[in-house]
């Protein structure tokens, strides 16, 4: 069942540009420039791209916040802006920076209020809240005013708030931004469980590759308002040759350079005592490490995952220079 | 009802800052006092104003104050739309299954302004007793309906001026000019204003229906400017028109909402 469908979706903004002294010209800028996206029920889609690529703008058109300049958009079979209030009952939204919670009231009160806002039957509401309390460890701060919560606690509250009415689609805009590692993991584990249950379609934007790896089988990359990749993370890495890096510190430089298929020396520092290898996606770091350990005394090793920004940046420059 | 719960939450939130609330309520009473004092002071230098006696102008002022204070209490904070638009917080209202305007109103009711309303009601009772009104059932209904209709007219002006923020975030003083300026305008008989000013505010915006025409009907006087007598009872109809116009303007504004980055 198709949950989200867009065709030629566009959003243009007028931007005022200074020209000369006193003069001002207006210019149209397409933040979203013809996006076609189809998402089936139960999918988890990671929506990524550099800052200003149009991720949030797309999300806002899908949720009925922004009115598209052109093109079609359907979410749960509804047209987001004209049918905004009907759609709102069927979707959940977490926009990291725009809280759904009441700043001055205890977290518990926000949840009670949202029950009335969405007109959720009391038993359903209580059941979902109990579920979230357990999985997200909310009990310790349910009675604390929202303004006093840590970012991680608040984000767990936001997630709960977005789910209490049992939405069919959950939109998350940078749900892990600024969180500490423990909170990030809690949020990811929770979303993973939600996605695995299969009833909820999840669309999230992120800058954190770990979010994508942990959560999303499907990855949609946009840049300058256009989709540049729609597929799995592995496909993206295979297609654009992104590599993990292994940095090793050795007591002595290697006597003979190491030759392994899929491994390339990227750089050498400290007279050959620090080597950075680039590994392609099929090569296991373990093989390289064991070969190195035989050849020389290892002092330290670290693995650097490919950076999504890096991949996207590369992907874009590749397109610019065919 | 969802809005009732939002309203209660707002009252509870504001009650958290109790000391500040008490000071604000007292301050709001003071605003009410100033509304009246300015009229009293004027009549110390002149026996009539625009052809009207103190008792008549006092009645207009009391009606205008009641209407304005009620609108200010309920929708006065809609001017905070500017902050919601600038910060992008308006997004959060749009993803809920409720009217964005009603949410904004319910979430920003300024309980502290209740003092001015209470003072306005006291003044209205005094003014109605002092003014030369021969009370009939129709006039009694008129006296009760007028502040409500006036509040709706002021409310519509509050909403309409706030919507400017959808197009132009740096809007500011224009809104105050029409709302707070509107209060000063409606406190006095429209006969004292110049023709252009009168046409613009009294007729086009509808401010003449807040206090002036109803007062004429209450004290049973013909309009010195020659308007038909039935206009004294027309305020509710004007109020409905103003509310509809403001609602349409709001809807158009929401479609122009640009949100903010990220």
XYZ file of C-alpha atoms in Angstrom:
584
model
C 0.000 0.000 0.000
C 1.381 3.371 -0.978
C 1.535 5.783 1.922
C 3.462 8.665 0.415
C 3.452 9.693 -3.198
C 4.824 12.847 -4.746
C 5.248 13.837 -8.360
C 7.253 16.801 -9.651
C 7.012 18.320 -6.213
C 8.424 21.821 -6.129
C 8.771 24.595 -3.615
C 10.108 27.960 -4.597
C 10.967 30.805 -2.315
C 11.510 34.384 -3.279
C 14.797 35.670 -2.005
C 15.657 39.336 -1.856
C 19.108 40.107 -3.082
C 20.798 43.411 -2.527
C 21.939 45.079 -5.691
C 23.735 48.370 -5.717
C 22.949 50.731 -2.896
C 19.300 50.842 -1.900
C 18.404 48.531 -4.768
C 16.853 45.151 -4.063
C 15.962 42.477 -6.538
C 13.864 39.448 -5.886
C 14.924 36.110 -7.204
C 13.121 32.773 -7.188
C 15.025 29.914 -5.608
C 13.773 26.349 -5.846
C 14.356 24.679 -2.467
C 12.695 21.540 -3.760
C 13.013 21.098 -7.481
C 10.878 18.291 -8.854
C 10.846 15.423 -6.407
C 9.165 12.105 -7.186
C 8.992 9.830 -4.186
C 6.893 6.774 -3.439
C 6.950 5.153 -0.026
C 5.109 1.967 0.847
C 3.526 1.173 4.161
C 5.999 -0.029 6.789
C 9.106 1.287 5.037
C 11.815 3.124 6.923
C 13.313 5.779 4.720
C 16.352 7.855 5.502
C 16.192 11.209 3.815
C 19.580 12.830 3.661
C 21.480 15.573 1.975
C 23.715 18.511 2.816
C 22.376 21.543 4.640
C 19.994 23.487 2.469
C 19.366 20.544 0.149
C 15.618 20.722 0.703
C 15.096 17.907 3.208
C 13.102 19.873 5.726
C 11.172 21.671 3.027
C 10.078 18.327 1.586
C 9.077 17.077 5.020
C 7.071 20.230 5.618
C 5.197 19.771 2.356
C 4.447 16.163 3.281
C 3.078 17.183 6.671
C 0.918 20.065 5.449
C 3.043 22.841 6.916
C 4.104 24.282 3.580
C 2.043 24.690 0.475
C 3.818 23.274 -2.598
C 4.583 25.660 -5.458
C 3.849 22.935 -7.983
C 3.414 19.192 -8.359
C 1.343 16.577 -6.594
C 1.646 15.232 -3.105
C -0.437 12.612 -1.318
C 0.113 11.265 2.161
C -2.213 8.534 3.428
C -4.282 9.333 0.350
C -4.816 12.922 1.498
C -3.678 16.236 0.119
C -1.622 17.673 2.976
C -2.515 21.367 2.975
C -6.248 21.343 2.133
C -6.815 18.280 4.315
C -4.305 19.266 6.958
C -6.329 18.533 10.086
C -7.481 15.125 8.810
C -3.929 14.245 7.877
C -2.621 15.443 11.245
C -4.545 12.678 13.031
C -2.823 10.045 10.913
C 0.755 11.245 11.039
C 3.211 11.880 13.827
C 5.832 14.579 13.547
C 9.041 15.200 15.466
C 10.727 18.391 14.357
C 13.695 18.509 16.722
C 13.685 22.258 17.136
C 9.900 22.796 17.337
C 8.664 21.206 20.482
C 5.210 19.684 20.734
C 5.463 19.829 24.512
C 4.257 22.464 26.946
C 7.354 24.211 28.200
C 6.125 25.141 31.672
C 4.163 22.006 32.494
C 5.304 18.554 33.610
C 5.868 16.123 30.760
C 2.926 14.069 32.011
C 0.586 17.032 31.428
C 1.705 17.425 27.818
C 0.783 13.827 27.147
C -2.613 14.298 28.798
C -3.216 17.425 26.710
C -2.279 15.682 23.485
C -4.885 13.048 24.224
C -7.497 15.797 24.033
C -5.910 17.506 21.049
C -6.060 14.286 19.038
C -9.249 13.003 20.697
C -7.705 9.623 21.503
C -9.812 7.160 23.544
C -8.440 6.962 27.104
C -7.601 3.247 27.038
C -5.707 3.455 23.745
C -3.819 6.475 25.010
C -2.927 4.775 28.303
C -1.733 1.662 26.464
C 0.561 3.572 24.122
C 1.876 5.746 26.920
C 2.671 2.699 29.068
C 4.521 1.186 26.110
C 6.609 4.317 25.550
C 7.280 4.751 29.268
C 8.763 1.312 29.372
C 10.798 1.472 26.171
C 12.003 5.042 26.581
C 12.492 5.051 30.369
C 10.279 8.057 30.911
C 9.259 7.402 34.493
C 12.198 9.209 36.062
C 11.196 12.583 34.586
C 7.449 12.399 33.917
C 6.724 14.992 36.605
C 9.480 17.402 35.654
C 8.511 20.583 33.757
C 9.648 20.280 30.171
C 11.876 23.348 30.398
C 14.021 21.508 32.944
C 14.533 18.350 30.883
C 17.836 17.531 29.231
C 17.820 17.427 25.445
C 17.890 13.638 25.468
C 14.972 13.426 27.883
C 13.021 15.972 25.908
C 13.580 14.108 22.663
C 12.261 10.938 24.268
C 9.256 12.978 25.347
C 8.808 14.333 21.813
C 8.884 10.827 20.376
C 6.216 9.698 22.795
C 4.144 12.797 22.054
C 4.270 12.036 18.338
C 3.095 8.463 18.813
C 0.288 8.696 21.356
C -2.394 8.969 18.680
C -1.088 5.900 16.852
C 0.048 7.551 13.605
C 0.428 5.575 10.378
C 3.428 7.621 9.309
C 6.089 9.103 11.544
C 8.155 12.003 10.216
C 11.337 12.813 12.083
C 13.518 15.794 11.309
C 16.976 15.188 12.774
C 15.781 13.182 15.763
C 19.270 12.513 17.103
C 20.892 15.881 16.515
C 22.767 17.116 19.560
C 22.030 14.044 21.671
C 24.645 12.256 23.747
C 25.560 8.728 22.772
C 23.315 6.981 25.299
C 20.262 8.999 24.262
C 21.069 8.473 20.598
C 21.162 4.747 21.131
C 17.925 4.800 23.119
C 16.182 6.743 20.347
C 17.572 4.486 17.633
C 16.645 1.293 19.447
C 13.148 2.595 19.988
C 12.709 3.565 16.335
C 14.162 0.262 15.201
C 11.611 -1.617 17.299
C 8.821 0.584 15.994
C 9.912 -0.014 12.416
C 10.304 -3.737 12.943
C 6.685 -3.959 14.109
C 5.854 -3.024 10.526
C 2.717 -0.920 11.032
C 4.375 2.445 11.064
C 6.030 4.032 8.061
C 9.003 6.099 9.149
C 10.677 8.910 7.241
C 13.611 10.563 8.923
C 16.155 13.160 7.963
C 19.558 12.957 9.546
C 23.175 13.888 9.258
C 24.248 10.885 11.260
C 25.255 7.883 9.181
C 24.832 5.617 12.190
C 21.100 6.466 12.228
C 20.812 5.307 8.660
C 22.852 2.165 9.157
C 20.902 1.182 12.198
C 17.465 2.068 10.917
C 16.939 2.512 7.230
C 17.147 -0.020 4.491
C 16.227 2.675 2.036
C 18.115 5.863 1.586
C 17.001 8.864 -0.412
C 19.717 11.409 -1.003
C 18.808 14.856 -2.194
C 20.963 17.724 -3.212
C 19.927 21.135 -4.448
C 16.314 20.078 -4.351
C 16.666 16.950 -6.482
C 16.899 13.278 -5.662
C 20.384 12.054 -6.544
C 20.121 8.561 -5.068
C 17.262 6.311 -4.055
C 18.290 2.872 -2.829
C 20.126 1.057 -0.058
C 23.156 2.355 1.779
C 25.313 -0.405 0.310
C 24.200 0.540 -3.163
C 25.179 4.098 -2.439
C 28.618 3.080 -1.235
C 29.107 0.669 -4.130
C 27.968 3.199 -6.652
C 30.053 6.048 -5.425
C 33.000 4.088 -4.091
C 32.939 5.393 -0.570
C 35.443 3.723 1.674
C 35.972 3.065 5.310
C 39.392 4.014 6.574
C 41.669 2.156 8.931
C 44.283 4.208 10.724
C 47.136 2.239 12.280
C 49.980 3.387 14.479
C 53.034 1.167 14.319
C 56.182 1.010 16.443
C 58.327 0.828 13.312
C 57.512 1.508 9.648
C 56.619 -1.558 7.583
C 59.558 -3.253 5.919
C 57.525 -4.072 2.824
C 54.235 -2.446 1.824
C 51.191 -4.602 2.420
C 49.242 -5.758 -0.603
C 45.666 -6.859 -0.077
C 42.845 -6.722 -2.627
C 40.440 -3.884 -1.906
C 42.926 -2.080 0.310
C 44.729 1.076 -0.682
C 47.191 3.226 1.192
C 45.653 6.649 1.456
C 48.358 8.442 3.380
C 51.472 7.914 5.491
C 52.592 10.074 8.361
C 55.270 10.103 11.031
C 57.861 8.483 8.771
C 55.599 5.594 7.948
C 54.660 4.866 11.541
C 51.073 6.034 10.957
C 49.329 4.641 7.887
C 45.806 5.349 6.705
C 44.305 2.606 4.566
C 41.147 2.979 2.526
C 38.996 -0.152 2.361
C 36.322 -0.777 -0.194
C 32.951 -1.946 1.003
C 33.614 -5.688 0.524
C 36.838 -5.856 2.502
C 36.700 -6.700 6.195
C 38.944 -4.591 8.390
C 39.796 -7.711 10.405
C 41.799 -9.257 7.559
C 43.919 -6.186 7.223
C 44.463 -5.907 10.953
C 45.613 -9.519 11.311
C 47.995 -9.167 8.362
C 49.401 -5.993 9.866
C 49.808 -7.625 13.260
C 51.950 -10.318 11.662
C 54.085 -7.778 9.841
C 54.737 -5.255 12.587
C 54.071 -4.297 16.200
C 50.710 -2.477 16.338
C 50.399 0.342 18.805
C 46.937 1.597 18.002
C 44.215 1.152 15.398
C 40.987 2.954 14.614
C 38.330 2.496 11.975
C 36.678 5.540 10.435
C 33.262 4.953 8.939
C 32.570 6.756 5.682
C 30.982 10.090 6.409
C 27.631 10.582 4.792
C 28.352 14.250 4.143
C 31.512 13.137 2.452
C 29.689 10.607 0.316
C 27.090 13.137 -0.651
C 29.660 15.798 -1.376
C 31.579 13.371 -3.560
C 28.438 12.226 -5.252
C 27.623 15.776 -6.116
C 31.052 16.686 -7.459
C 30.999 13.504 -9.553
C 27.793 14.648 -11.121
C 29.191 18.068 -11.792
C 32.254 16.642 -13.521
C 31.107 13.730 -15.700
C -13.169 20.031 23.960
C -9.571 20.199 22.918
C -9.389 24.006 22.995
C -10.709 24.125 26.554
C -7.851 21.876 27.643
C -5.314 24.013 25.789
C -6.739 27.047 27.553
C -6.500 25.422 30.960
C -2.920 24.434 30.266
C -2.122 28.023 29.383
C -3.686 29.302 32.600
C -1.787 26.693 34.602
C 1.480 27.620 32.865
C 1.030 31.290 33.679
C 0.048 30.501 37.262
C 3.533 29.037 37.675
C 4.877 32.552 37.781
C 2.582 33.742 40.544
C 4.314 36.942 41.645
C 4.632 38.149 38.075
C 0.960 37.343 37.476
C -0.174 39.460 40.423
C 1.877 42.438 39.251
C 0.577 42.055 35.713
C -3.063 41.921 36.798
C -2.575 45.073 38.824
C -0.900 46.721 35.837
C -3.765 45.754 33.612
C -6.273 47.404 35.979
C -4.145 50.520 35.746
C -4.544 50.501 31.948
C -8.305 50.456 32.466
C -8.086 53.398 34.845
C -6.067 55.385 32.304
C -8.723 54.750 29.635
C -11.256 56.521 31.830
C -9.003 59.206 33.274
C -8.211 60.627 29.841
C -11.925 61.283 29.250
C -12.412 62.840 32.662
C -9.465 65.153 32.071
C -10.816 66.223 28.681
C -14.138 67.246 30.160
C -12.449 69.462 32.730
C -11.575 71.835 29.895
C -14.695 71.438 27.745
C -18.362 70.897 28.613
C -19.116 68.971 25.411
C -17.027 66.947 23.000
C -18.120 66.783 19.356
C -21.620 67.701 20.499
C -21.820 65.051 23.227
C -22.061 65.416 26.983
C -19.720 63.857 29.497
C -22.241 61.133 30.392
C -22.595 60.153 26.729
C -18.876 60.096 26.015
C -18.297 58.231 29.275
C -20.703 55.558 28.033
C -18.827 55.332 24.701
C -15.540 55.051 26.538
C -16.847 52.337 28.852
C -18.243 50.355 25.913
C -14.999 50.734 23.977
C -12.888 49.744 26.990
C -14.997 46.661 27.665
C -14.825 45.601 24.021
C -11.131 46.258 23.679
C -10.129 44.710 26.997
C -12.099 41.550 26.219
C -10.536 41.246 22.762
C -7.112 41.973 24.228
C -7.608 39.283 26.870
C -8.718 36.643 24.395
C -6.836 37.333 21.161
C -4.472 40.180 22.045
C -1.532 37.811 22.096
C -2.185 36.746 18.523
C 0.418 39.390 17.712
C 2.884 36.818 19.015
C 2.334 35.125 15.680
C 5.393 37.100 14.648
C 7.578 35.161 17.078
C 5.983 31.887 16.068
C 6.695 32.630 12.416
C 10.196 33.899 13.020
C 11.208 30.927 15.143
C 9.390 28.389 13.001
C 7.324 27.306 16.025
C 4.238 27.832 13.909
C 5.127 24.478 12.314
C 4.228 22.759 15.562
C 0.711 24.223 15.435
C 0.203 23.160 11.838
C 0.928 19.489 12.465
C -1.908 19.214 14.978
C -5.471 18.391 13.980
C -6.843 21.750 15.132
C -7.279 25.208 13.670
C -3.990 27.063 13.835
C -5.673 30.338 14.786
C -7.763 28.786 17.559
C -4.685 27.015 18.932
C -2.669 30.184 18.933
C -5.488 31.996 20.731
C -5.972 29.230 23.284
C -2.261 28.863 23.926
C -1.614 32.564 24.348
C -4.584 33.866 26.268
C -3.196 36.573 28.509
C -4.960 35.834 31.790
C -3.264 38.792 33.400
C -5.363 41.117 31.254
C -8.478 40.039 33.111
C -8.034 43.051 35.406
C -8.749 45.518 32.648
C -11.893 43.651 31.634
C -13.195 43.629 35.194
C -12.523 47.341 35.517
C -14.215 47.974 32.169
C -17.352 46.140 33.279
C -17.531 48.203 36.480
C -17.150 51.382 34.430
C -19.855 50.256 32.020
C -22.336 49.717 34.854
C -21.527 53.168 36.220
C -21.747 54.782 32.789
C -25.060 53.105 31.963
C -26.486 54.340 35.263
C -25.236 57.886 34.726
C -26.100 58.260 31.032
C -29.588 59.451 30.021
C -30.768 56.008 28.937
C -34.431 55.070 29.075
C -34.158 51.345 29.485
C -36.415 49.155 27.384
C -35.858 45.414 26.898
C -34.361 46.145 23.460
C -31.903 48.662 24.918
C -30.927 46.275 27.695
C -30.093 43.604 25.125
C -28.225 46.237 23.132
C -26.193 47.196 26.185
C -25.188 43.574 26.742
C -24.587 42.764 23.074
C -22.511 45.812 22.236
C -19.348 44.954 24.219
C -19.449 41.436 22.787
C -19.862 42.619 19.200
C -17.205 45.268 19.816
C -14.841 42.640 21.203
C -15.335 40.577 18.047
C -14.606 43.621 15.866
C -11.453 44.392 17.850
C -10.554 40.697 17.795
C -10.863 40.654 14.012
C -8.575 43.687 13.814
C -6.054 41.983 16.107
C -6.094 38.876 13.913
C -6.027 40.756 10.609
C -3.076 42.909 11.636
C -1.215 39.894 13.040
C -1.464 38.065 9.712
C 0.860 40.664 8.206
C 3.626 38.596 9.823
C 3.016 35.809 7.287
C 4.207 38.110 4.535
C 6.440 40.463 6.395
C 8.101 39.387 9.613
C 9.388 42.831 10.536
C 5.839 44.120 10.820
C 5.295 45.694 14.179
C 3.982 49.121 14.845
C 1.326 49.018 12.122
C -0.556 46.440 14.130
C -0.407 48.511 17.296
C -1.563 51.558 15.383
C -4.781 49.835 14.419
C -5.443 47.990 17.657
C -4.348 50.298 20.459
C -5.010 53.284 18.200
C -8.435 51.788 17.560
C -9.203 51.840 21.252
C -8.488 55.562 21.442
C -10.537 56.137 18.303
C -13.609 54.314 19.574
C -13.611 56.002 22.981
C -14.753 59.324 21.508
C -17.623 60.352 19.246
C -16.600 60.071 15.612
C -17.846 63.612 15.036
C -14.553 64.931 16.401
C -12.468 63.363 13.643
C -11.633 64.679 10.197
C -13.547 63.281 7.219
C -10.735 61.106 5.837
C -9.818 59.658 9.213
C -13.474 59.012 9.944
C -14.120 57.286 6.643
C -11.125 55.059 7.093
C -11.523 53.960 10.691
C -15.170 54.519 11.539
C -16.680 53.137 8.349
C -14.109 51.019 6.516
C -12.677 49.257 9.565
C -16.031 49.391 11.350
C -14.904 51.104 14.554
C -18.037 53.298 14.608
C -19.997 50.180 15.550
C -17.956 49.462 18.659
C -19.366 52.312 20.751
C -20.560 55.321 18.765
C -23.683 54.026 16.967
C -24.780 51.812 19.885
C -24.474 54.794 22.241
C -26.665 56.896 19.932
C -29.303 54.155 20.067
C -28.985 53.814 23.834
C -29.449 57.509 24.562
C -31.947 57.835 21.687
C -30.184 60.530 19.706
C -30.059 60.913 15.933
C -26.603 60.843 14.382
C -25.365 64.411 13.821
C -23.703 63.059 10.688
C -27.033 61.752 9.390
C -26.557 57.986 9.545
C -29.806 55.973 9.810
C -30.875 54.980 13.321
C -30.875 51.214 12.704
C -27.075 51.258 12.595
C -27.178 51.395 16.379
C -28.270 47.775 16.306
C -26.038 46.693 13.420
C -22.889 45.935 15.429
C -23.418 42.141 15.633
C -23.781 41.895 11.851
C -20.674 44.024 11.336
C -18.846 41.867 13.868
C -19.687 38.694 11.941
C -18.463 40.272 8.701
C -15.243 41.408 10.349
C -14.629 37.954 11.818
C -15.188 36.254 8.462
C -12.852 38.698 6.720
C -10.154 38.162 9.357
C -10.570 34.389 9.075
C -10.128 34.484 5.301
C -7.084 36.686 5.639
C -5.622 34.215 8.129
C -6.210 31.296 5.768
C -4.496 33.110 2.934
C -1.633 33.983 5.259
C -1.091 30.381 6.342
C -0.660 29.415 2.683
C 2.037 32.023 2.394
C 3.790 30.797 5.500
C 7.396 30.035 4.625
C 8.582 28.376 7.801
C 12.294 28.574 8.555
C 15.300 26.508 7.643
C 15.778 22.995 9.089
